[in-house]
XYZ file of C-alpha atoms in Angstrom:
681
model
C 29.040 -13.391 21.149
C 27.027 -16.470 21.809
C 25.198 -18.027 18.875
C 22.721 -19.852 21.117
C 19.036 -19.247 20.464
C 17.067 -18.024 23.473
C 13.309 -18.014 23.730
C 10.950 -15.828 25.731
C 7.143 -15.679 25.994
C 5.419 -12.463 27.084
C 1.763 -12.252 28.200
C -0.248 -9.294 29.498
C -1.319 -9.670 33.117
C -4.959 -10.315 33.930
C -6.994 -7.147 33.553
C -4.593 -5.776 30.945
C -5.075 -8.639 28.483
C -7.371 -6.609 26.221
C -6.375 -8.452 23.029
C -6.982 -11.878 24.571
C -10.396 -10.909 25.936
C -11.384 -9.356 22.615
C -10.404 -12.517 20.748
C -12.300 -14.668 23.257
C -15.471 -12.658 22.620
C -14.877 -12.792 18.841
C -14.405 -16.567 18.784
C -17.335 -17.150 21.103
C -19.872 -14.785 19.565
C -18.889 -14.656 15.899
C -17.232 -17.989 15.242
C -19.487 -19.878 17.657
C -16.747 -22.050 19.200
C -18.463 -24.357 21.658
C -16.678 -25.239 24.902
C -14.287 -22.253 24.778
C -13.655 -21.000 28.326
C -10.723 -18.612 27.840
C -7.980 -17.362 25.534
C -4.369 -16.400 26.170
C -2.329 -14.377 23.673
C 1.464 -14.331 24.070
C 4.263 -12.739 22.067
C 7.093 -15.206 21.483
C 10.630 -14.064 20.671
C 13.645 -16.064 19.511
C 16.938 -14.223 20.032
C 20.507 -15.046 19.080
C 23.712 -13.046 19.127
C 23.697 -11.813 22.737
C 25.368 -12.979 25.969
C 23.624 -14.281 29.095
C 24.162 -10.968 30.863
C 22.799 -8.989 27.909
C 19.773 -11.260 27.741
C 18.924 -10.676 31.414
C 19.016 -6.900 30.876
C 17.014 -7.061 27.635
C 14.419 -9.359 29.208
C 12.994 -6.582 31.389
C 14.014 -3.490 29.448
C 13.118 -4.548 25.892
C 10.952 -7.631 25.651
C 8.656 -7.066 28.620
C 7.501 -4.552 31.213
C 7.433 -6.390 34.565
C 4.521 -4.350 36.050
C 2.162 -5.273 33.199
C 3.625 -8.455 31.663
C 4.133 -12.064 32.702
C 7.348 -13.541 31.316
C 8.117 -17.215 30.644
C 11.684 -18.236 29.766
C 12.342 -20.973 27.213
C 9.252 -23.124 27.816
C 5.535 -22.344 27.950
C 3.640 -24.875 29.977
C 0.428 -25.945 28.247
C -1.904 -27.289 30.914
C -4.631 -29.922 30.694
C -7.664 -28.603 28.847
C -5.514 -26.185 26.826
C -4.531 -26.253 23.153
C -1.982 -23.930 21.559
C -0.774 -22.854 18.133
C 1.634 -20.161 16.949
C 1.403 -17.752 14.011
C 4.286 -15.972 12.256
C 4.631 -13.741 9.197
C 5.535 -15.381 5.909
C 9.256 -15.344 5.082
C 10.206 -11.976 3.598
C 7.396 -10.005 5.229
C 8.597 -7.142 7.407
C 8.060 -7.878 11.113
C 8.014 -4.535 12.916
C 7.865 -6.121 16.373
C 10.998 -8.206 15.784
C 12.816 -5.356 14.019
C 12.082 -2.891 16.819
C 13.166 -5.403 19.452
C 16.465 -5.992 17.640
C 17.119 -2.244 17.395
C 16.367 -1.740 21.098
C 18.697 -4.577 22.114
C 21.414 -3.043 19.943
C 20.949 0.318 21.713
C 21.138 -1.492 25.049
C 24.316 -3.462 24.235
C 26.008 -0.896 21.936
C 27.114 -3.842 19.792
C 26.022 -5.427 16.518
C 22.321 -5.947 16.066
C 21.198 -9.417 17.214
C 18.909 -11.698 15.240
C 15.330 -11.615 16.505
C 12.176 -13.315 15.229
C 8.713 -13.102 16.710
C 5.459 -15.024 16.614
C 2.085 -14.867 18.336
C 1.048 -17.847 20.428
C -2.656 -18.483 21.022
C -3.709 -20.741 23.912
C -7.328 -21.910 23.892
C -8.829 -23.070 27.191
C -11.748 -25.459 27.441
C -13.042 -28.564 25.764
C -12.269 -27.646 22.132
C -12.987 -30.197 19.420
C -10.497 -30.877 16.638
C -12.921 -29.331 14.131
C -13.305 -26.130 16.163
C -9.546 -25.952 16.733
C -8.977 -25.969 12.972
C -11.706 -23.354 12.485
C -9.992 -21.066 14.992
C -6.638 -21.495 13.262
C -8.164 -20.728 9.864
C -9.854 -17.652 11.356
C -6.646 -16.333 12.952
C -4.255 -17.109 10.082
C -4.556 -15.095 6.884
C -2.514 -17.185 4.391
C -1.589 -14.126 2.341
C 0.536 -12.707 5.171
C 1.164 -15.397 7.765
C 1.451 -19.105 8.461
C 1.335 -21.505 11.379
C 4.675 -21.532 13.171
C 6.384 -24.456 14.820
C 6.137 -24.644 18.607
C 9.687 -26.007 18.722
C 12.722 -23.800 19.276
C 14.965 -23.551 16.186
C 18.670 -24.361 16.324
C 19.595 -21.224 14.345
C 17.994 -17.976 13.190
C 20.252 -17.590 10.169
C 18.359 -17.448 6.875
C 19.716 -19.652 4.135
C 19.331 -18.092 0.711
C 19.841 -19.831 -2.589
C 22.095 -18.051 -5.058
C 19.796 -16.970 -7.918
C 20.660 -17.892 -11.468
C 21.048 -15.467 -14.351
C 17.951 -13.641 -15.587
C 16.561 -15.770 -18.441
C 15.779 -14.593 -21.952
C 12.335 -15.564 -23.336
C 13.690 -17.599 -26.237
C 11.605 -17.509 -29.398
C 9.396 -14.638 -28.200
C 9.730 -12.471 -31.304
C 8.823 -15.404 -33.582
C 6.019 -16.774 -31.407
C 2.696 -17.384 -33.182
C -0.106 -14.992 -32.245
C -2.266 -17.779 -30.817
C 0.531 -18.680 -28.363
C 0.709 -15.221 -26.756
C -2.365 -15.631 -24.481
C -0.831 -18.816 -23.105
C 2.437 -17.003 -22.385
C 0.552 -14.191 -20.615
C -1.169 -16.768 -18.436
C 2.031 -18.690 -17.770
C 3.817 -15.516 -16.634
C 0.707 -14.267 -14.757
C 0.881 -10.883 -16.491
C -1.488 -7.954 -15.965
C -1.106 -6.865 -19.602
C -3.450 -8.372 -22.179
C -2.534 -10.184 -25.401
C -2.711 -6.939 -27.434
C -0.035 -5.395 -25.234
C 2.038 -8.547 -25.445
C 1.762 -8.480 -29.241
C 2.854 -4.824 -29.129
C 5.933 -5.891 -27.140
C 6.628 -8.652 -29.640
C 6.514 -6.161 -32.509
C 8.848 -3.754 -30.697
C 11.501 -6.325 -29.834
C 11.300 -7.922 -33.284
C 11.414 -4.727 -35.368
C 13.322 -2.261 -33.167
C 15.599 -4.278 -30.878
C 15.865 -7.357 -33.149
C 16.231 -9.707 -30.186
C 14.213 -11.666 -27.640
C 13.504 -9.817 -24.368
C 14.630 -10.844 -20.917
C 11.987 -11.844 -18.412
C 12.914 -8.681 -16.480
C 12.062 -6.465 -19.452
C 8.595 -8.020 -19.771
C 8.044 -7.718 -16.009
C 9.134 -4.066 -16.068
C 6.817 -3.269 -18.990
C 3.976 -5.141 -17.286
C 4.542 -3.040 -14.177
C 5.055 0.254 -16.016
C 1.875 -0.195 -18.083
C -0.283 -1.541 -15.253
C -3.604 0.085 -14.484
C -2.196 1.059 -11.101
C 0.695 3.040 -12.615
C -0.827 4.311 -15.869
C -4.584 4.446 -15.071
C -5.424 2.347 -18.117
C -9.100 2.136 -17.160
C -9.444 5.916 -16.906
C -7.656 6.447 -20.230
C -9.711 3.816 -22.092
C -11.322 5.502 -25.114
C -15.135 5.545 -24.959
C -16.052 5.026 -28.629
C -19.807 4.951 -28.079
C -21.921 6.279 -25.219
C -25.664 5.681 -24.942
C -27.622 7.285 -22.089
C -31.115 5.833 -21.798
C -33.891 8.394 -22.283
C -35.748 8.799 -18.962
C -36.731 11.643 -16.588
C -34.275 10.567 -13.898
C -31.458 10.517 -16.473
C -32.004 14.108 -17.623
C -29.427 15.578 -15.176
C -26.888 13.101 -16.518
C -27.712 14.072 -20.116
C -27.273 17.754 -19.255
C -23.978 17.096 -17.506
C -22.657 15.143 -20.492
C -23.613 17.929 -22.905
C -21.858 20.412 -20.626
C -18.772 18.195 -20.749
C -18.851 18.176 -24.565
C -19.042 22.001 -24.614
C -16.115 22.271 -22.194
C -14.191 19.681 -24.197
C -14.604 21.706 -27.401
C -13.430 24.858 -25.598
C -10.391 23.188 -24.029
C -9.127 21.014 -26.900
C -10.172 23.221 -29.831
C -8.664 22.000 -33.099
C -7.183 18.950 -31.338
C -10.589 17.759 -30.120
C -10.759 14.956 -32.685
C -7.353 13.645 -31.580
C -8.300 13.477 -27.899
C -10.371 10.378 -27.093
C -13.315 10.721 -24.740
C -12.333 8.890 -21.574
C -13.020 8.966 -17.856
C -9.805 10.909 -17.187
C -10.800 13.637 -19.648
C -14.272 13.838 -18.099
C -12.795 14.130 -14.607
C -10.305 16.886 -15.467
C -12.171 18.931 -18.090
C -13.650 21.488 -15.658
C -10.236 22.223 -14.151
C -8.686 22.541 -17.615
C -11.425 24.948 -18.696
C -10.928 27.085 -15.588
C -7.184 27.103 -16.163
C -7.593 28.157 -19.807
C -9.885 30.997 -18.682
C -7.273 32.208 -16.200
C -9.322 31.257 -13.159
C -6.597 29.167 -11.447
C -3.741 31.616 -10.836
C -2.614 29.741 -7.715
C -2.219 26.371 -9.474
C 1.314 25.029 -9.033
C 2.599 23.249 -12.142
C 5.798 21.281 -12.670
C 7.171 18.191 -14.412
C 6.954 16.396 -11.082
C 3.556 14.792 -10.629
C 3.477 14.035 -6.915
C 0.218 15.586 -5.691
C -2.319 18.290 -6.484
C -0.567 21.503 -5.510
C -1.395 25.188 -5.124
C 0.772 28.172 -4.206
C -0.437 30.474 -1.421
C 0.896 33.376 0.643
C 0.719 32.807 4.390
C 1.955 34.732 7.407
C 4.900 33.237 9.283
C 6.267 35.151 12.282
C 4.700 38.345 11.017
C 6.038 38.029 7.462
C 4.326 36.855 4.266
C 5.846 33.720 2.753
C 4.984 31.694 -0.345
C 4.085 28.108 0.507
C 3.043 25.095 -1.553
C -0.069 23.301 -0.296
C -0.423 19.718 -1.526
C -3.438 17.395 -1.524
C -3.330 13.655 -2.136
C -5.657 10.713 -1.774
C -4.784 7.037 -2.051
C -7.109 4.078 -2.604
C -6.036 0.638 -1.432
C -9.222 -1.327 -2.066
C -7.561 -4.508 -3.330
C -4.662 -4.700 -0.823
C -6.998 -4.037 2.115
C -9.454 -6.617 0.814
C -6.910 -9.429 0.968
C -4.668 -8.230 3.836
C -6.591 -5.699 5.926
C -3.919 -4.462 8.333
C -1.063 -4.087 5.858
C -3.261 -2.871 2.998
C -4.855 -0.060 5.014
C -1.556 0.875 6.690
C 0.233 1.291 3.373
C -2.782 3.192 2.026
C -1.871 5.966 4.453
C 1.860 5.414 3.945
C 1.503 5.835 0.185
C -0.708 8.907 0.567
C 1.991 10.511 2.729
C 4.860 9.633 0.403
C 3.460 11.410 -2.662
C 3.407 14.925 -1.107
C 6.604 13.979 0.707
C 8.319 13.308 -2.611
C 7.268 16.875 -3.474
C 9.252 17.885 -0.342
C 6.010 18.690 1.463
C 5.399 17.803 5.111
C 2.023 16.108 5.675
C 0.058 17.646 8.539
C -3.361 16.031 8.499
C -5.258 13.003 7.200
C -8.807 11.757 6.767
C -10.169 8.272 6.111
C -13.378 7.313 4.301
C -14.162 3.631 3.870
C -16.923 1.367 2.587
C -17.613 -2.001 4.183
C -20.086 -4.819 4.237
C -21.882 -5.484 7.520
C -19.131 -6.476 10.010
C -21.776 -8.282 12.089
C -22.366 -10.817 9.305
C -21.932 -14.453 10.257
C -18.544 -15.955 9.465
C -20.218 -18.890 7.713
C -21.859 -16.451 5.270
C -18.472 -15.235 4.007
C -18.171 -15.353 0.217
C -15.813 -18.075 -1.103
C -12.226 -16.871 -1.446
C -12.754 -13.852 0.803
C -12.057 -12.904 4.392
C -14.971 -12.375 6.799
C -16.263 -8.780 6.764
C -15.496 -8.420 10.459
C -11.846 -9.361 9.906
C -11.547 -6.894 7.018
C -13.277 -4.005 8.793
C -11.528 -4.285 12.157
C -8.138 -5.206 10.687
C -8.196 -2.254 8.282
C -9.039 0.194 11.077
C -6.164 -1.202 13.133
C -3.725 -0.923 10.224
C -4.556 2.642 9.182
C -4.650 3.969 12.749
C -1.452 2.114 13.698
C 0.501 3.728 10.855
C -0.897 7.222 11.441
C -0.478 7.131 15.202
C 3.114 5.879 14.951
C 4.189 8.384 12.324
C 2.526 11.218 14.259
C -0.150 12.198 11.740
C -3.395 13.651 13.055
C -6.408 11.906 11.486
C -9.572 13.975 11.880
C -12.443 12.883 9.658
C -12.975 9.127 10.022
C -16.151 7.739 8.458
C -17.251 4.288 7.327
C -20.253 3.526 5.105
C -21.917 0.115 5.357
C -23.595 -1.321 2.273
C -23.965 -4.740 0.660
C -22.232 -3.386 -2.444
C -18.947 -3.223 -0.545
C -18.960 -6.966 0.158
C -17.693 -7.679 -3.359
C -14.940 -5.051 -3.085
C -14.111 -2.945 -0.065
C -13.428 0.776 -0.404
C -10.346 2.056 1.446
C -9.462 5.730 0.944
C -6.908 7.835 2.779
C -6.508 11.540 2.010
C -3.846 13.924 3.289
C -2.874 17.590 3.148
C 0.724 18.786 3.305
C 2.699 21.994 2.921
C 6.231 23.303 2.463
C 7.886 26.725 2.038
C 8.242 27.376 -1.703
C 11.890 28.310 -1.223
C 12.673 24.797 0.036
C 11.284 23.085 -3.082
C 13.882 23.153 -5.867
C 12.773 21.679 -9.194
C 15.401 21.226 -11.880
C 15.743 18.964 -14.892
C 18.162 16.077 -14.292
C 21.379 16.409 -16.303
C 23.753 13.694 -17.549
C 26.085 12.698 -14.738
C 23.591 13.416 -11.956
C 23.234 10.720 -9.331
C 20.066 8.883 -8.308
C 20.135 8.075 -4.595
C 17.921 5.475 -2.942
C 17.168 6.596 0.619
C 15.171 4.766 3.271
C 14.218 1.115 3.697
C 15.775 -1.885 2.013
C 14.374 -4.003 -0.816
C 12.680 -7.366 -0.302
C 10.560 -9.679 -2.390
C 7.502 -8.833 -0.267
C 6.807 -5.946 -2.664
C 6.904 -7.801 -5.965
C 3.760 -7.517 -8.058
C 1.823 -4.894 -6.111
C 1.142 -2.673 -9.125
C 0.259 -5.512 -11.463
C -1.587 -7.450 -8.758
C -4.019 -4.633 -8.081
C -4.508 -4.245 -11.855
C -5.655 -7.833 -12.448
C -9.000 -9.537 -12.231
C -9.002 -11.709 -9.134
C -10.200 -15.238 -8.521
C -11.069 -17.507 -5.608
C -7.360 -18.344 -5.323
C -6.188 -14.725 -4.991
C -6.270 -14.893 -1.204
C -3.569 -17.574 -1.189
C -1.507 -16.562 -4.236
C -1.013 -12.792 -3.815
C 1.008 -12.831 -0.601
C 4.036 -10.990 -1.941
C 1.932 -8.078 -3.180
C 0.942 -6.579 0.187
C 3.664 -5.464 2.546
C 3.852 -4.527 6.193
C 4.717 -0.850 6.541
C 7.508 0.572 8.682
C 6.200 3.955 9.902
C 9.290 4.889 11.996
C 11.401 4.840 8.818
C 8.874 7.025 6.985
C 8.934 9.425 9.936
C 12.703 9.715 9.485
C 12.158 10.485 5.791
C 9.740 13.231 6.778
C 12.343 14.774 9.057
C 15.025 14.571 6.361
C 12.859 16.170 3.679
C 11.775 18.911 6.087
C 15.428 19.919 6.503
C 16.082 22.690 3.934
C 19.747 21.641 3.745
C 18.576 18.324 2.256
C 15.444 19.368 0.345
C 17.273 22.113 -1.579
C 19.774 19.564 -2.915
C 16.996 17.507 -4.564
C 16.386 18.189 -8.257
C 13.592 15.651 -8.636
C 12.101 12.939 -6.455
C 9.841 9.891 -6.616
C 8.598 7.493 -3.972
C 8.987 3.713 -4.315
C 5.276 2.971 -4.396
C 3.897 0.871 -7.210
C 6.603 -0.464 -9.507
C 9.678 -0.141 -7.300
C 12.988 0.678 -8.987
C 11.599 0.326 -12.502
C 8.960 3.048 -12.074
C 10.371 5.174 -9.241
C 13.699 5.678 -11.024
C 12.389 5.124 -14.546
C 10.044 8.117 -14.271
C 12.685 10.543 -13.017
C 14.354 11.225 -16.342
C 14.389 10.060 -19.961
C 17.877 8.542 -19.803
C 19.084 6.549 -16.804
C 21.320 3.564 -16.047
C 20.575 1.598 -12.876
C 23.051 -0.687 -11.119
C 20.816 -3.212 -9.364
C 23.810 -4.732 -7.560
C 24.030 -1.566 -5.435
C 20.380 -1.657 -4.281
C 20.361 -2.410 -0.504
C 18.585 -5.707 0.225
C 16.721 -6.987 3.270
C 18.256 -10.412 2.694
C 20.258 -12.308 0.101
C 18.796 -14.446 -2.660
C 16.940 -11.754 -4.658
C 17.426 -11.939 -8.415
C 17.630 -9.032 -10.859
C 13.926 -9.115 -11.726
C 12.881 -8.937 -8.080
C 15.265 -6.037 -7.454
C 13.842 -4.215 -10.485
C 10.131 -4.414 -9.619
C 9.896 -4.750 -5.822
C 7.960 -1.787 -4.470
C 9.084 -2.019 -0.852
C 7.679 0.769 1.292
C 9.412 3.746 2.942
C 11.945 4.410 0.184
C 12.608 7.475 -1.963
C 14.577 8.006 -5.171
C 16.149 11.455 -5.403
C 18.189 13.056 -8.182
C 21.068 15.225 -6.981
C 24.049 16.762 -8.736
C 27.176 14.611 -8.520
C 28.952 17.194 -6.332
C 26.065 17.065 -3.795
C 26.039 13.293 -3.271
C 28.236 13.198 -0.152
C 26.364 16.091 1.468
C 22.957 14.458 0.938
C 24.121 11.040 2.158
C 25.598 12.733 5.230
C 22.303 14.474 6.046
C 20.448 11.167 5.618
C 22.892 9.587 8.036
C 22.021 12.206 10.642
C 18.463 10.839 10.567
C 19.743 7.239 10.748
C 18.650 6.626 7.161
C 20.542 4.484 4.686
C 21.275 6.304 1.407
C 22.981 4.709 -1.617
C 23.779 5.834 -5.146
C 22.050 3.272 -7.388
C 21.820 5.005 -10.790
C 23.230 7.730 -13.030
C 21.437 10.054 -15.432
C 22.488 9.690 -19.090
C 21.679 11.403 -22.394
C 20.751 8.143 -24.187
C 16.920 8.309 -23.942
C 16.783 4.731 -22.659
C 16.077 2.912 -19.422
C 18.914 0.494 -18.732
C 19.350 -1.791 -15.736
C 22.435 -3.828 -14.973
C 22.730 -6.872 -12.714
C 25.917 -8.854 -12.239
C 27.477 -6.553 -14.825
C 24.983 -7.493 -17.567
C 22.219 -5.342 -19.029
C 18.958 -7.121 -18.157
C 16.772 -4.141 -19.169
C 17.506 -1.925 -22.189
C 14.324 -0.247 -23.450
C 13.714 2.828 -25.573
C 12.045 5.633 -23.626
C 9.373 6.353 -26.249
C 8.237 2.726 -26.212
C 8.219 2.660 -22.407
C 6.137 5.846 -22.271
C 3.585 4.550 -24.800
C 1.725 2.771 -21.950
C 0.900 -0.074 -24.321
C -1.980 -0.361 -26.760
C -4.854 2.139 -26.534
C -7.890 0.433 -25.018
C -11.439 1.003 -26.361
C -14.909 0.432 -24.952
C -18.595 1.142 -25.549
C -20.775 2.285 -22.675
C -24.504 2.306 -21.970
C -26.054 4.076 -18.979
C -29.364 2.604 -17.829
C -31.978 4.805 -16.184
C -32.731 4.422 -12.467
C -36.088 2.828 -11.673
C -38.516 5.483 -10.334
C -39.862 3.150 -7.656
C -36.317 2.852 -6.252
C -35.888 6.613 -5.792
C -34.172 6.854 -2.413
C -35.788 10.190 -1.533
C -39.329 8.875 -2.038
C -38.980 5.661 -0.071
C -39.422 4.587 3.536
C -38.317 1.361 5.217
C -40.551 -1.579 4.323
C -41.745 -4.261 6.680
C -41.358 -7.884 5.688
C -44.961 -7.878 4.489
C -44.124 -5.097 2.027
C -46.587 -2.650 3.585
C -45.594 0.915 4.382
C -44.941 1.047 8.139
C -46.272 3.529 10.651
C -43.879 6.433 11.310
C -42.878 4.814 14.618
C -41.826 1.572 12.909
C -40.050 3.535 10.170
C -38.168 5.522 12.815
C -37.097 2.421 14.728
C -36.103 0.643 11.502
C -33.913 3.603 10.596
C -32.235 3.519 14.013
C -31.356 -0.137 13.399
C -29.444 0.855 10.252
C -25.718 0.521 10.892
C -25.118 3.788 9.025
C -26.916 5.889 11.638
C -25.148 4.292 14.585
C -22.420 6.136 16.468
C -18.937 5.518 15.067
C -17.237 6.710 18.248
C -15.463 3.379 18.745
C -13.973 3.577 15.261
C -13.037 7.251 15.493
C -11.259 6.838 18.824
C -8.741 4.443 17.280
C -7.282 7.441 15.445
C -5.313 10.140 17.238
C -6.798 13.420 15.990
C -4.502 15.684 18.049
C -1.069 14.096 17.684
C 1.600 16.489 16.430
C -0.439 19.537 17.597
C -1.420 20.139 13.949
C -5.120 19.276 13.968
C -7.257 21.108 11.428
C -10.393 18.970 11.627
C -11.605 17.176 14.745
C -14.156 14.327 14.809
């Protein structure tokens, strides 16, 4: 094999260059770049590990399609009046284009997989000033996911990784003065507050009688994050004041109804159950269940998705099936990295029913956005332009769903100024599986925990805690590792594996590797478990024990199987071209233990881990709506403030973005793929 690095540039032919023409319009109309006459967009690949003959074959079969692409070998000539820059993903981010190209070349050569990297090259034509050139680069490069790439060809594609040192112990933690704890929380950039940190200090001082490792604090921070434990929804509401007003009377009645239901459901334990948003949300369902009105509710120790049991007809016979519902919100990730955040919103929504061994058939997407027509110069400090967020999120969600083969029917976006501060990104799915294929058993000592699917990288560190923190103007440039690029083909393989009854019936319990990675996905499976982090498959070398413990890389599942079923399950995973590795064993010790380099870097009592930290408290006041702002009694106002004629009111309403056709948005999503559509646009 030759180690030489080859370079190829691929550009869509004129008339097919949809992306380039779209960007030209965007830069001209929205960014206001004067002197811009044209834009070229090229995909650049660097390849090493293949021969000259193999490169010639791959050039036309893998990297380009001669009828629709122009191909430039090695050098791209930049003419007079043209300026170019290249953009690549940050190190560690998954690059699906490069990964797919490498796999295709491997299929073509039937040899080892070559090394492939990719970048996007933008060529601007016209008399572009230095100031406008920098504005274009800043507009095209989101620093949380990508960076400007060199235009020079590298000598090697090998990644050099430093050997990480041992996981440090936080010396002096258990004796640290109380007034020093907030500083430590800030230094470590923790999501937990100083009360939780003081709780940790008390535990390690009184129970463990030692200082914790940095990994233990990171694991607790992840485990107790709002994302994983819904701290906000479980916050105790100590006082609630609802302002007396006519428009608040329905709210008063609803709250009194809640209190009656609460007394019925909790009975003698009512005083021990704090009033919180989670209790308010679930009280009606709990009352119906207690009254025997939910006979079809499916209950288990696995909490993967809302699930009901139904009888349906299959080939003329009645069968019991589990129907699962799940929705996922990715407001924060989509806000800072639109494509990846929205894509993994759908990916995460799929993986929860999937971990319940349920195949997802259909999806819907409801989003809230600011006005995407807003001027770029009006963008709030520290945020992306609304147009970039809105269009990028639609591309990300639809890309994932269309690749994995999931029909997306209801697609709706609401435009309101309130979504400028924080976007709303919601994906909801429905899945189903034959009841006989879903085996739920309690893990027993000696059982194996198998990691199946994608490999671990540092691009998933801090997702759970990151979305649980208050964000600042710097969040856009400091949260890069928290949002990952999804890999839908791997998740599609997981769907196929879990749909195979030979595999699904071997699984005692399952969790997906969403928020929290190894620490939560495996930590939640059973009360006693020992994890060998050295066995966790890695995307690249250089990861330390803490990163391996908390990275929540996508498209991975943790399954518990009996020790005698390990080889059978790994074999079935192999049939779907999925990597499966035993990474942990179930124990009877009621502790979560993680080993790295043969040393225990996490050793925490289960009861402390499950405490979710210190109970949070709040007081709430609900103000009354202003009668003059009653939506149902208002009509559009002219600038003068006078009530308009019905004609002007009608035309003003038609100008509202929320009554415009959303056909262009809807058509990004394939609503018929997989021949399983239940709801069409």
